[in-house]
mmCIF file of C-alpha atoms and ligand atoms in Angstrom:
data_model
loop_
_atom_site.group_PDB
_atom_site.id
_atom_site.type_symbol
_atom_site.label_atom_id
_atom_site.label_comp_id
_atom_site.label_asym_id
_atom_site.label_seq_id
_atom_site.Cartn_x
_atom_site.Cartn_y
_atom_site.Cartn_z
ATOM 1 C CA UNK A 144 -13.292 1.038 35.251
ATOM 2 C CA UNK A 145 -13.207 -2.240 33.396
ATOM 3 C CA UNK A 146 -12.577 -2.212 29.682
ATOM 4 C CA UNK A 147 -15.688 -4.353 29.191
ATOM 5 C CA UNK A 148 -17.924 -1.454 30.215
ATOM 6 C CA UNK A 149 -16.758 1.940 29.064
ATOM 7 C CA UNK A 150 -13.316 1.600 27.542
ATOM 8 C CA UNK A 151 -11.532 4.875 26.972
ATOM 9 C CA UNK A 152 -9.197 5.238 24.011
ATOM 10 C CA UNK A 153 -6.430 4.803 26.559
ATOM 11 C CA UNK A 154 -7.908 1.436 27.599
ATOM 12 C CA UNK A 155 -8.088 0.310 23.959
ATOM 13 C CA UNK A 156 -4.499 1.342 23.344
ATOM 14 C CA UNK A 157 -3.328 -0.352 26.527
ATOM 15 C CA UNK A 158 -4.920 -3.627 25.460
ATOM 16 C CA UNK A 159 -3.757 -3.613 21.824
ATOM 17 C CA UNK A 160 -0.444 -1.766 21.979
ATOM 18 C CA UNK A 161 2.730 -3.260 20.519
ATOM 19 C CA UNK A 162 6.270 -2.024 20.228
ATOM 20 C CA UNK A 163 6.609 -1.838 16.475
ATOM 21 C CA UNK A 164 10.072 -2.961 15.394
ATOM 22 C CA UNK A 165 8.624 -4.267 12.135
ATOM 23 C CA UNK A 166 7.993 -0.971 10.275
ATOM 24 C CA UNK A 167 4.735 0.487 8.913
ATOM 25 C CA UNK A 168 2.724 -2.695 8.583
ATOM 26 C CA UNK A 169 -1.004 -2.457 8.048
ATOM 27 C CA UNK A 170 -1.590 -5.170 10.625
ATOM 28 C CA UNK A 171 0.200 -2.986 13.177
ATOM 29 C CA UNK A 172 -1.829 0.086 12.312
ATOM 30 C CA UNK A 173 0.500 1.524 9.673
ATOM 31 C CA UNK A 174 2.806 4.443 10.361
ATOM 32 C CA UNK A 175 2.330 7.556 12.457
ATOM 33 C CA UNK A 176 0.171 10.224 10.869
ATOM 34 C CA UNK A 177 2.072 13.320 9.779
ATOM 35 C CA UNK A 178 1.805 16.590 11.731
ATOM 36 C CA UNK A 179 -1.200 18.617 10.584
ATOM 37 C CA UNK A 180 -3.283 15.596 9.554
ATOM 38 C CA UNK A 181 -5.391 15.444 12.719
ATOM 39 C CA UNK A 182 -6.071 19.173 12.510
ATOM 40 C CA UNK A 183 -7.349 18.787 8.945
ATOM 41 C CA UNK A 184 -9.536 15.836 9.916
ATOM 42 C CA UNK A 185 -10.904 17.690 12.931
ATOM 43 C CA UNK A 186 -11.667 20.773 10.867
ATOM 44 C CA UNK A 187 -13.772 18.889 8.335
ATOM 45 C CA UNK A 188 -15.323 16.456 10.830
ATOM 46 C CA UNK A 189 -18.090 18.815 12.007
ATOM 47 C CA UNK A 190 -19.018 20.150 8.538
ATOM 48 C CA UNK A 191 -21.398 18.735 5.941
ATOM 49 C CA UNK A 192 -19.974 18.613 2.454
ATOM 50 C CA UNK A 193 -21.050 17.352 -0.941
ATOM 51 C CA UNK A 194 -18.826 14.273 -1.126
ATOM 52 C CA UNK A 195 -18.567 14.199 -4.902
ATOM 53 C CA UNK A 196 -17.503 17.849 -5.001
ATOM 54 C CA UNK A 197 -15.018 17.162 -2.203
ATOM 55 C CA UNK A 198 -13.579 14.219 -4.153
ATOM 56 C CA UNK A 199 -13.315 16.385 -7.265
ATOM 57 C CA UNK A 200 -11.548 19.186 -5.398
ATOM 58 C CA UNK A 201 -9.087 16.816 -3.707
ATOM 59 C CA UNK A 202 -8.655 14.936 -6.977
ATOM 60 C CA UNK A 203 -7.630 18.091 -8.833
ATOM 61 C CA UNK A 204 -4.771 18.716 -6.398
ATOM 62 C CA UNK A 205 -3.670 15.076 -6.385
ATOM 63 C CA UNK A 206 -3.755 15.070 -10.186
ATOM 64 C CA UNK A 207 -1.464 18.088 -10.187
ATOM 65 C CA UNK A 208 1.019 16.370 -7.866
ATOM 66 C CA UNK A 209 0.979 13.049 -9.713
ATOM 67 C CA UNK A 210 0.869 14.406 -13.251
ATOM 68 C CA UNK A 211 -2.335 12.424 -13.867
ATOM 69 C CA UNK A 212 -5.436 13.697 -15.681
ATOM 70 C CA UNK A 213 -7.578 12.987 -12.641
ATOM 71 C CA UNK A 214 -7.455 11.415 -9.186
ATOM 72 C CA UNK A 215 -9.558 10.441 -6.192
ATOM 73 C CA UNK A 216 -9.079 9.485 -2.570
ATOM 74 C CA UNK A 217 -9.748 5.851 -1.733
ATOM 75 C CA UNK A 218 -9.820 4.082 1.631
ATOM 76 C CA UNK A 219 -6.459 2.433 0.872
ATOM 77 C CA UNK A 220 -4.407 1.171 -2.048
ATOM 78 C CA UNK A 221 -6.196 -2.185 -2.030
ATOM 79 C CA UNK A 222 -9.526 -0.354 -2.314
ATOM 80 C CA UNK A 223 -8.047 1.647 -5.190
ATOM 81 C CA UNK A 224 -7.084 -1.584 -6.975
ATOM 82 C CA UNK A 225 -10.555 -3.042 -6.583
ATOM 83 C CA UNK A 226 -12.118 0.163 -7.915
ATOM 84 C CA UNK A 227 -9.624 0.175 -10.784
ATOM 85 C CA UNK A 228 -10.522 -3.393 -11.726
ATOM 86 C CA UNK A 229 -14.223 -2.514 -11.616
ATOM 87 C CA UNK A 230 -13.655 0.702 -13.592
ATOM 88 C CA UNK A 231 -11.887 -0.930 -16.547
ATOM 89 C CA UNK A 232 -14.857 -3.279 -16.936
ATOM 90 C CA UNK A 233 -17.844 -1.039 -16.230
ATOM 91 C CA UNK A 234 -16.426 2.214 -17.585
ATOM 92 C CA UNK A 235 -19.161 4.830 -16.914
ATOM 93 C CA UNK A 236 -22.046 2.596 -18.041
ATOM 94 C CA UNK A 237 -24.753 2.593 -15.314
ATOM 95 C CA UNK A 238 -26.056 -0.810 -16.423
ATOM 96 C CA UNK A 239 -22.625 -2.399 -16.152
ATOM 97 C CA UNK A 240 -22.088 -0.801 -12.744
ATOM 98 C CA UNK A 241 -25.458 -2.093 -11.593
ATOM 99 C CA UNK A 242 -24.669 -5.632 -12.772
ATOM 100 C CA UNK A 243 -21.376 -5.932 -10.869
ATOM 101 C CA UNK A 244 -19.907 -8.393 -9.918
ATOM 102 C CA UNK A 245 -21.591 -10.091 -12.868
ATOM 103 C CA UNK A 246 -19.501 -9.474 -15.954
ATOM 104 C CA UNK A 247 -20.884 -12.027 -18.442
ATOM 105 C CA UNK A 248 -20.286 -10.972 -21.997
ATOM 106 C CA UNK A 249 -17.885 -8.185 -20.999
ATOM 107 C CA UNK A 250 -14.096 -8.128 -21.259
ATOM 108 C CA UNK A 251 -13.171 -9.104 -17.685
ATOM 109 C CA UNK A 252 -9.670 -10.567 -17.861
ATOM 110 C CA UNK A 253 -6.667 -8.948 -16.222
ATOM 111 C CA UNK A 254 -3.345 -10.036 -17.660
ATOM 112 C CA UNK A 255 -0.278 -9.995 -15.425
ATOM 113 C CA UNK A 256 3.210 -11.397 -15.180
ATOM 114 C CA UNK A 257 3.063 -14.404 -12.856
ATOM 115 C CA UNK A 258 5.776 -12.822 -10.702
ATOM 116 C CA UNK A 259 3.430 -9.887 -10.020
ATOM 117 C CA UNK A 260 0.888 -12.062 -8.198
ATOM 118 C CA UNK A 261 0.653 -11.039 -4.533
ATOM 119 C CA UNK A 262 -1.575 -11.291 -1.476
ATOM 120 C CA UNK A 263 -3.324 -8.005 -2.272
ATOM 121 C CA UNK A 264 -4.550 -9.092 -5.695
ATOM 122 C CA UNK A 265 -7.695 -10.472 -4.045
ATOM 123 C CA UNK A 266 -8.817 -6.855 -4.522
ATOM 124 C CA UNK A 267 -8.438 -7.235 -8.293
ATOM 125 C CA UNK A 268 -10.252 -10.561 -8.321
ATOM 126 C CA UNK A 269 -13.344 -9.320 -6.465
ATOM 127 C CA UNK A 270 -15.257 -7.385 -9.166
ATOM 128 C CA UNK A 271 -16.002 -10.328 -11.429
ATOM 129 C CA UNK A 272 -12.584 -10.542 -13.046
ATOM 130 C CA UNK A 273 -10.357 -13.393 -14.029
ATOM 131 C CA UNK A 274 -6.582 -13.168 -13.653
ATOM 132 C CA UNK A 275 -4.489 -14.471 -16.513
ATOM 133 C CA UNK A 276 -0.871 -15.140 -15.509
ATOM 134 C CA UNK A 277 1.900 -15.157 -18.095
ATOM 135 C CA UNK A 278 5.632 -15.754 -17.945
ATOM 136 C CA UNK A 279 7.524 -17.895 -15.453
ATOM 137 C CA UNK A 280 9.605 -16.274 -12.710
ATOM 138 C CA UNK A 281 12.380 -18.725 -13.359
ATOM 139 C CA UNK A 282 15.087 -16.487 -11.913
ATOM 140 C CA UNK A 283 14.005 -17.803 -8.487
ATOM 141 C CA UNK A 284 14.688 -21.431 -9.400
ATOM 142 C CA UNK A 285 18.419 -20.970 -9.230
ATOM 143 C CA UNK A 286 18.757 -22.289 -12.765
ATOM 144 C CA UNK A 287 16.762 -19.724 -14.727
ATOM 145 C CA UNK A 288 17.318 -16.131 -15.736
ATOM 146 C CA UNK A 289 13.899 -15.288 -17.146
ATOM 147 C CA UNK A 290 10.690 -13.859 -15.750
ATOM 148 C CA UNK A 291 8.120 -12.425 -18.158
ATOM 149 C CA UNK A 292 8.727 -10.708 -21.456
ATOM 150 C CA UNK A 293 6.576 -8.071 -23.149
ATOM 151 C CA UNK A 294 5.629 -10.385 -26.020
ATOM 152 C CA UNK A 295 4.096 -12.827 -23.544
ATOM 153 C CA UNK A 296 1.738 -10.109 -22.339
ATOM 154 C CA UNK A 297 1.112 -8.944 -25.893
ATOM 155 C CA UNK A 298 0.082 -12.368 -27.152
ATOM 156 C CA UNK A 299 -2.209 -12.944 -24.156
ATOM 157 C CA UNK A 300 -4.299 -9.835 -24.919
ATOM 158 C CA UNK A 301 -7.520 -10.640 -26.761
ATOM 159 C CA UNK A 302 -11.117 -9.394 -26.916
ATOM 160 C CA UNK A 303 -11.774 -10.687 -23.383
ATOM 161 C CA UNK A 304 -9.004 -8.526 -21.896
ATOM 162 C CA UNK A 305 -10.066 -5.642 -19.634
ATOM 163 C CA UNK A 306 -6.607 -4.457 -18.599
ATOM 164 C CA UNK A 307 -3.018 -5.387 -17.897
ATOM 165 C CA UNK A 308 -1.985 -5.325 -14.234
ATOM 166 C CA UNK A 309 1.500 -4.356 -13.030
ATOM 167 C CA UNK A 310 2.802 -4.569 -9.455
ATOM 168 C CA UNK A 311 5.524 -1.909 -9.307
ATOM 169 C CA UNK A 312 8.756 -2.606 -7.445
ATOM 170 C CA UNK A 313 12.287 -1.531 -8.357
ATOM 171 C CA UNK A 314 12.974 -5.150 -9.409
ATOM 172 C CA UNK A 315 9.761 -5.744 -11.375
ATOM 173 C CA UNK A 316 10.083 -7.246 -14.865
ATOM 174 C CA UNK A 317 9.384 -6.422 -17.638
ATOM 175 C CA UNK A 318 9.874 -2.653 -17.434
ATOM 176 C CA UNK A 319 6.614 -0.736 -17.062
ATOM 177 C CA UNK A 320 7.283 1.286 -20.232
ATOM 178 C CA UNK A 321 7.465 -1.942 -22.263
ATOM 179 C CA UNK A 322 4.268 -3.307 -20.727
ATOM 180 C CA UNK A 323 2.469 -0.028 -21.441
ATOM 181 C CA UNK A 324 3.695 -0.109 -25.036
ATOM 182 C CA UNK A 325 2.285 -3.569 -25.791
ATOM 183 C CA UNK A 326 -0.956 -2.937 -23.867
ATOM 184 C CA UNK A 327 -1.648 0.421 -25.509
ATOM 185 C CA UNK A 328 -0.835 -0.961 -28.937
ATOM 186 C CA UNK A 329 -3.789 -3.307 -28.364
ATOM 187 C CA UNK A 330 -5.977 -0.570 -26.858
ATOM 188 C CA UNK A 331 -5.898 -1.992 -23.320
ATOM 189 C CA UNK A 332 -5.291 0.100 -20.150
ATOM 190 C CA UNK A 333 -2.601 -0.660 -17.545
ATOM 191 C CA UNK A 334 -3.346 -0.697 -13.801
ATOM 192 C CA UNK A 335 -0.351 -0.222 -11.469
ATOM 193 C CA UNK A 336 -0.128 -1.224 -7.807
ATOM 194 C CA UNK A 337 2.358 1.310 -6.391
ATOM 195 C CA UNK A 338 1.025 1.015 -2.818
ATOM 196 C CA UNK A 339 4.398 1.024 -1.079
ATOM 197 C CA UNK A 340 6.564 2.737 -3.737
ATOM 198 C CA UNK A 341 6.833 6.031 -1.823
ATOM 199 C CA UNK A 342 9.429 7.265 -1.034
ATOM 200 C CA UNK A 343 11.200 8.072 -3.282
ATOM 201 C CA UNK A 344 8.939 11.069 -3.795
ATOM 202 C CA UNK A 345 9.575 11.193 -7.520
ATOM 203 C CA UNK A 346 7.579 7.939 -7.788
ATOM 204 C CA UNK A 347 4.447 10.066 -7.304
ATOM 205 C CA UNK A 348 4.759 10.984 -10.984
ATOM 206 C CA UNK A 349 6.905 8.113 -12.277
ATOM 207 C CA UNK A 350 4.215 5.545 -13.172
ATOM 208 C CA UNK A 351 1.848 8.031 -14.778
ATOM 209 C CA UNK A 352 4.801 9.407 -16.738
ATOM 210 C CA UNK A 353 5.551 5.857 -17.914
ATOM 211 C CA UNK A 354 2.051 5.705 -19.389
ATOM 212 C CA UNK A 355 0.058 3.864 -16.705
ATOM 213 C CA UNK A 356 -3.692 4.443 -16.949
ATOM 214 C CA UNK A 357 -4.520 3.943 -13.260
ATOM 215 C CA UNK A 358 -2.087 3.986 -10.315
ATOM 216 C CA UNK A 359 -2.889 3.113 -6.688
ATOM 217 C CA UNK A 360 -0.859 4.393 -3.718
ATOM 218 C CA UNK A 361 -1.340 3.818 0.016
ATOM 219 C CA UNK A 362 -2.048 6.955 2.045
ATOM 220 C CA UNK A 363 -1.344 5.254 5.359
ATOM 221 C CA UNK A 364 2.214 4.171 4.637
ATOM 222 C CA UNK A 365 5.023 6.684 4.081
ATOM 223 C CA UNK A 366 2.784 9.591 3.043
ATOM 224 C CA UNK A 367 1.634 9.764 6.660
ATOM 225 C CA UNK A 368 -2.095 10.051 5.962
ATOM 226 C CA UNK A 369 -4.900 8.266 7.804
ATOM 227 C CA UNK A 370 -4.320 4.509 7.845
ATOM 228 C CA UNK A 371 -7.506 3.937 5.861
ATOM 229 C CA UNK A 372 -6.630 6.297 3.002
ATOM 230 C CA UNK A 373 -5.119 5.968 -0.429
ATOM 231 C CA UNK A 374 -4.846 7.517 -3.862
ATOM 232 C CA UNK A 375 -6.121 6.341 -7.214
ATOM 233 C CA UNK A 376 -4.943 8.521 -10.086
ATOM 234 C CA UNK A 377 -4.932 8.228 -13.841
ATOM 235 C CA UNK A 378 -7.103 8.706 -16.914
ATOM 236 C CA UNK A 379 -10.094 11.001 -16.352
ATOM 237 C CA UNK A 380 -12.671 8.602 -17.826
ATOM 238 C CA UNK A 381 -11.437 5.704 -15.685
ATOM 239 C CA UNK A 382 -11.316 7.806 -12.492
ATOM 240 C CA UNK A 383 -14.893 8.869 -13.230
ATOM 241 C CA UNK A 384 -15.822 5.188 -13.598
ATOM 242 C CA UNK A 385 -14.079 4.350 -10.306
ATOM 243 C CA UNK A 386 -15.932 7.180 -8.555
ATOM 244 C CA UNK A 387 -19.261 5.981 -9.968
ATOM 245 C CA UNK A 388 -18.499 2.525 -8.570
ATOM 246 C CA UNK A 389 -17.784 3.968 -5.092
ATOM 247 C CA UNK A 390 -19.983 6.999 -4.445
ATOM 248 C CA UNK A 391 -23.328 7.114 -2.693
ATOM 249 C CA UNK A 392 -26.043 7.698 -5.296
ATOM 250 C CA UNK A 393 -29.208 8.250 -3.281
ATOM 251 C CA UNK A 394 -30.079 11.456 -5.105
ATOM 252 C CA UNK A 395 -33.693 12.127 -6.091
ATOM 253 C CA UNK A 396 -34.110 11.886 -9.895
ATOM 254 C CA UNK A 397 -35.655 15.376 -9.969
ATOM 255 C CA UNK A 398 -32.541 16.793 -8.343
ATOM 256 C CA UNK A 399 -29.985 15.461 -10.771
ATOM 257 C CA UNK A 400 -29.247 15.441 -14.479
ATOM 258 C CA UNK A 401 -29.417 12.073 -16.178
ATOM 259 C CA UNK A 402 -29.054 8.467 -15.129
ATOM 260 C CA UNK A 403 -27.133 7.422 -12.042
ATOM 261 C CA UNK A 404 -26.363 3.786 -11.319
ATOM 262 C CA UNK A 405 -27.464 2.282 -8.007
ATOM 263 C CA UNK A 406 -24.757 1.933 -5.393
ATOM 264 C CA UNK A 407 -21.849 0.131 -7.006
ATOM 265 C CA UNK A 408 -19.580 -2.689 -5.928
ATOM 266 C CA UNK A 409 -17.199 -0.109 -4.453
ATOM 267 C CA UNK A 410 -19.791 1.464 -2.148
ATOM 268 C CA UNK A 411 -18.491 -0.544 0.868
ATOM 269 C CA UNK A 412 -15.088 1.050 0.186
ATOM 270 C CA UNK A 413 -16.266 4.535 1.122
ATOM 271 C CA UNK A 414 -13.563 7.098 1.806
ATOM 272 C CA UNK A 415 -14.823 9.467 4.485
ATOM 273 C CA UNK A 416 -14.448 13.238 4.422
ATOM 274 C CA UNK A 417 -11.925 12.945 7.275
ATOM 275 C CA UNK A 418 -9.780 10.565 5.190
ATOM 276 C CA UNK A 419 -9.945 12.915 2.216
ATOM 277 C CA UNK A 420 -8.929 16.004 4.207
ATOM 278 C CA UNK A 421 -6.333 14.082 6.215
ATOM 279 C CA UNK A 422 -4.741 12.477 3.192
ATOM 280 C CA UNK A 423 -4.475 15.795 1.412
ATOM 281 C CA UNK A 424 -2.829 17.447 4.416
ATOM 282 C CA UNK A 425 -0.352 14.565 4.642
ATOM 283 C CA UNK A 426 0.361 14.682 0.931
ATOM 284 C CA UNK A 427 1.090 18.428 0.996
ATOM 285 C CA UNK A 428 3.575 17.877 3.778
ATOM 286 C CA UNK A 429 5.067 14.847 2.019
ATOM 287 C CA UNK A 430 5.805 16.805 -1.157
ATOM 288 C CA UNK A 431 7.105 19.791 0.833
ATOM 289 C CA UNK A 432 9.733 17.584 2.524
ATOM 290 C CA UNK A 433 12.545 15.627 0.932
ATOM 291 C CA UNK A 434 13.646 11.997 0.770
ATOM 292 C CA UNK A 435 16.794 13.018 2.641
ATOM 293 C CA UNK A 436 15.047 14.602 5.610
ATOM 294 C CA UNK A 437 14.598 11.345 7.545
ATOM 295 C CA UNK A 438 17.914 9.623 6.868
ATOM 296 C CA UNK A 439 20.130 11.118 9.642
ATOM 297 C CA UNK A 440 17.458 10.635 12.324
ATOM 298 C CA UNK A 441 16.883 6.999 11.367
ATOM 299 C CA UNK A 442 20.600 6.253 11.252
ATOM 300 C CA UNK A 443 21.090 7.773 14.724
ATOM 301 C CA UNK A 444 18.280 5.625 16.106
ATOM 302 C CA UNK A 445 19.653 2.489 14.452
ATOM 303 C CA UNK A 446 23.105 3.192 15.885
ATOM 304 C CA UNK A 447 21.640 3.663 19.338
ATOM 305 C CA UNK A 448 19.688 0.406 19.259
ATOM 306 C CA UNK A 449 22.700 -1.464 17.878
ATOM 307 C CA UNK A 450 24.794 -0.186 20.761
ATOM 308 C CA UNK A 451 22.176 -1.295 23.310
ATOM 309 C CA UNK A 452 22.083 -4.794 21.793
ATOM 310 C CA UNK A 453 25.835 -5.344 21.627
ATOM 311 C CA UNK A 454 27.648 -7.814 23.852
ATOM 312 C CA UNK A 455 24.942 -10.463 24.285
ATOM 313 C CA UNK A 456 26.614 -13.859 24.340
ATOM 314 C CA UNK A 457 26.295 -15.906 21.163
ATOM 315 C CA UNK A 458 24.964 -13.020 19.066
ATOM 316 C CA UNK A 459 26.347 -10.586 16.547
ATOM 317 C CA UNK A 460 24.913 -7.130 15.937
ATOM 318 C CA UNK A 461 25.114 -5.270 12.644
ATOM 319 C CA UNK A 462 23.440 -2.267 11.092
ATOM 320 C CA UNK A 463 21.204 -3.285 8.212
ATOM 321 C CA UNK A 464 22.344 -2.426 4.712
ATOM 322 C CA UNK A 465 21.005 0.866 3.349
ATOM 323 C CA UNK A 466 17.612 0.339 1.738
ATOM 324 C CA UNK A 467 16.976 1.304 -1.879
ATOM 325 C CA UNK A 468 16.630 4.949 -0.843
ATOM 326 C CA UNK A 469 19.983 4.860 0.937
ATOM 327 C CA UNK A 470 18.352 4.818 4.373
ATOM 328 C CA UNK A 471 19.731 2.795 7.268
ATOM 329 C CA UNK A 472 16.748 2.003 9.482
ATOM 330 C CA UNK A 473 17.379 -1.565 10.631
ATOM 331 C CA UNK A 474 19.483 -3.461 13.118
ATOM 332 C CA UNK A 475 20.249 -7.138 12.554
ATOM 333 C CA UNK A 476 20.773 -9.475 15.496
ATOM 334 C CA UNK A 477 22.393 -12.679 14.298
ATOM 335 C CA UNK A 478 21.367 -15.320 16.816
ATOM 336 C CA UNK A 479 23.544 -18.080 15.366
ATOM 337 C CA UNK A 480 20.773 -20.550 14.529
ATOM 338 C CA UNK A 481 17.252 -20.341 13.059
ATOM 339 C CA UNK A 482 15.820 -22.054 16.163
ATOM 340 C CA UNK A 483 17.285 -19.438 18.439
ATOM 341 C CA UNK A 484 16.118 -16.542 16.233
ATOM 342 C CA UNK A 485 12.584 -17.945 15.939
ATOM 343 C CA UNK A 486 12.395 -18.584 19.693
ATOM 344 C CA UNK A 487 13.512 -15.006 20.395
ATOM 345 C CA UNK A 488 11.009 -13.512 17.920
ATOM 346 C CA UNK A 489 8.224 -15.623 19.469
ATOM 347 C CA UNK A 490 9.194 -14.593 22.998
ATOM 348 C CA UNK A 491 9.245 -10.906 22.009
ATOM 349 C CA UNK A 492 5.915 -11.295 20.206
ATOM 350 C CA UNK A 493 4.401 -12.747 23.397
ATOM 351 C CA UNK A 494 6.174 -10.342 25.730
ATOM 352 C CA UNK A 495 4.740 -7.603 27.906
ATOM 353 C CA UNK A 496 4.765 -5.220 26.166
ATOM 354 C CA UNK A 497 4.613 -7.172 22.895
ATOM 355 C CA UNK A 498 7.433 -6.410 20.489
ATOM 356 C CA UNK A 499 6.936 -7.289 16.820
ATOM 357 C CA UNK A 500 10.084 -7.683 14.711
ATOM 358 C CA UNK A 501 10.868 -8.062 11.013
ATOM 359 C CA UNK A 502 10.549 -11.808 10.448
ATOM 360 C CA UNK A 503 11.788 -12.454 6.917
ATOM 361 C CA UNK A 504 15.325 -13.510 7.952
ATOM 362 C CA UNK A 505 14.387 -15.725 10.914
ATOM 363 C CA UNK A 506 15.089 -18.880 8.961
ATOM 364 C CA UNK A 507 18.619 -17.594 8.466
ATOM 365 C CA UNK A 508 19.011 -17.076 12.205
ATOM 366 C CA UNK A 509 18.602 -13.301 12.103
ATOM 367 C CA UNK A 510 16.115 -11.155 14.008
ATOM 368 C CA UNK A 511 15.738 -7.723 12.392
ATOM 369 C CA UNK A 512 14.604 -4.640 14.276
ATOM 370 C CA UNK A 513 13.295 -1.722 12.234
ATOM 371 C CA UNK A 514 13.579 1.617 14.023
ATOM 372 C CA UNK A 515 11.299 3.760 11.886
ATOM 373 C CA UNK A 516 8.195 3.227 14.036
ATOM 374 C CA UNK A 517 9.894 3.108 17.456
ATOM 375 C CA UNK A 518 8.781 5.676 20.016
ATOM 376 C CA UNK A 519 11.339 7.229 22.292
ATOM 377 C CA UNK A 520 12.562 4.864 25.016
ATOM 378 C CA UNK A 521 11.327 1.759 23.209
ATOM 379 C CA UNK A 522 14.833 0.838 22.073
ATOM 380 C CA UNK A 523 15.841 0.429 25.721
ATOM 381 C CA UNK A 524 12.782 -1.772 26.417
ATOM 382 C CA UNK A 525 13.657 -3.960 23.412
ATOM 383 C CA UNK A 526 17.265 -4.303 24.521
ATOM 384 C CA UNK A 527 16.173 -5.269 28.052
ATOM 385 C CA UNK A 528 13.701 -7.827 26.700
ATOM 386 C CA UNK A 529 16.302 -9.392 24.400
ATOM 387 C CA UNK A 530 18.886 -9.564 27.193
ATOM 388 C CA UNK A 531 16.374 -11.107 29.600
ATOM 389 C CA UNK A 532 15.324 -13.727 27.106
ATOM 390 C CA UNK A 533 18.739 -14.695 25.809
HETATM 391 C C1 PLP B 858 0.394 -2.222 1.416
HETATM 392 C C2 PLP B 858 0.146 -2.760 0.056
HETATM 393 C C3 PLP B 858 -1.156 -2.797 -0.462
HETATM 394 C C4 PLP B 858 -2.365 -2.398 0.339
HETATM 395 O O1 PLP B 858 -2.362 -1.052 0.701
HETATM 396 P P1 PLP B 858 -3.492 -0.479 1.672
HETATM 397 O O2 PLP B 858 -3.310 1.004 1.584
HETATM 398 O O3 PLP B 858 -3.195 -1.028 3.039
HETATM 399 O O4 PLP B 858 -4.804 -0.942 1.177
HETATM 400 C C5 PLP B 858 -1.337 -3.269 -1.760
HETATM 401 N N1 PLP B 858 -0.283 -3.677 -2.502
HETATM 402 C C6 PLP B 858 0.976 -3.667 -2.033
HETATM 403 C C7 PLP B 858 2.083 -4.143 -2.914
HETATM 404 C C8 PLP B 858 1.244 -3.210 -0.725
HETATM 405 O O5 PLP B 858 2.496 -3.198 -0.254
#
């Protein structure tokens, strides 16, 4: 049967499938879901639930695991950031929620180190905010050694400031604790993007412990939850505000207590009951396993792929350096010249099956293969493709 008529899931997969040698990228569908996640999603999928109560119940457990006062499930870290930006402006005020994205007369500025700008901050800019960048990431100029210092954030805070934003990475400057100190001294909350900061598992509690008021994690990356899931955790009043901006509020006035805003700016970011149950199942498994569990398996796979790629004329094969968690999960194929590396990556990307590689070293002549999303047998296909092309 043709895919144009009644495509089965198998047909869809056949048309869109790639060999993922690029790691858990969103554009490649993220990582594999953890064992037990589908069962949780299936179990809840045929039941009706009160979504707010479900969010509260899931939030209590996530709060426990993150050390936060409260938490909720979002449909991704980017969704969590948008809800966070809305929450620090609207708080729990129904009129403010109803007015979104109009924020005239309200504090709507988010202050951030210029080096923390990134492609995902469109989520922060959506709910009527204005980004204020401070500092200069001069360490990238070759000449400089500076980035952003706490006093630069401190002096930028004024009565128009809604929050300070911090994109967490191991290299991020200034230190989160220092940013929290200057923000809190001025009574302003701190929002942290920690989307991809797991593992290490101890980062689940690290940013809250450092004083962050709202922290967003991806559920579809290393946690192994549904691709469209995430966590927002933090201060109870701000999580309540984020929920109010997201939840469906078509409840008859006679059947509720008090005012409810109309659907908020976060309503299109609905997290479904399947995402909530699936994320929680993944998270339980994530915290029950250890950062070390994956390392030997990944190293074995990397060794195997490296062996298959060795001996191609004009190339050099090396295992990638251990990542910041000590994991070896990459193989580097030095093609000698940028042109040759780019041509190989393009050929693989247009191959049958398509193979997508890590592309950030192409201009240095190196094609990188990540093994953490490879299915069994795919290393041999990659090696054959590379040999055929070169
Ligand atoms: C992946 C990522 C996001 C987006 O996460 P989603 O869960 O896909 O919405 C946001 N910020 C950073 C830094 C990321 O790496």
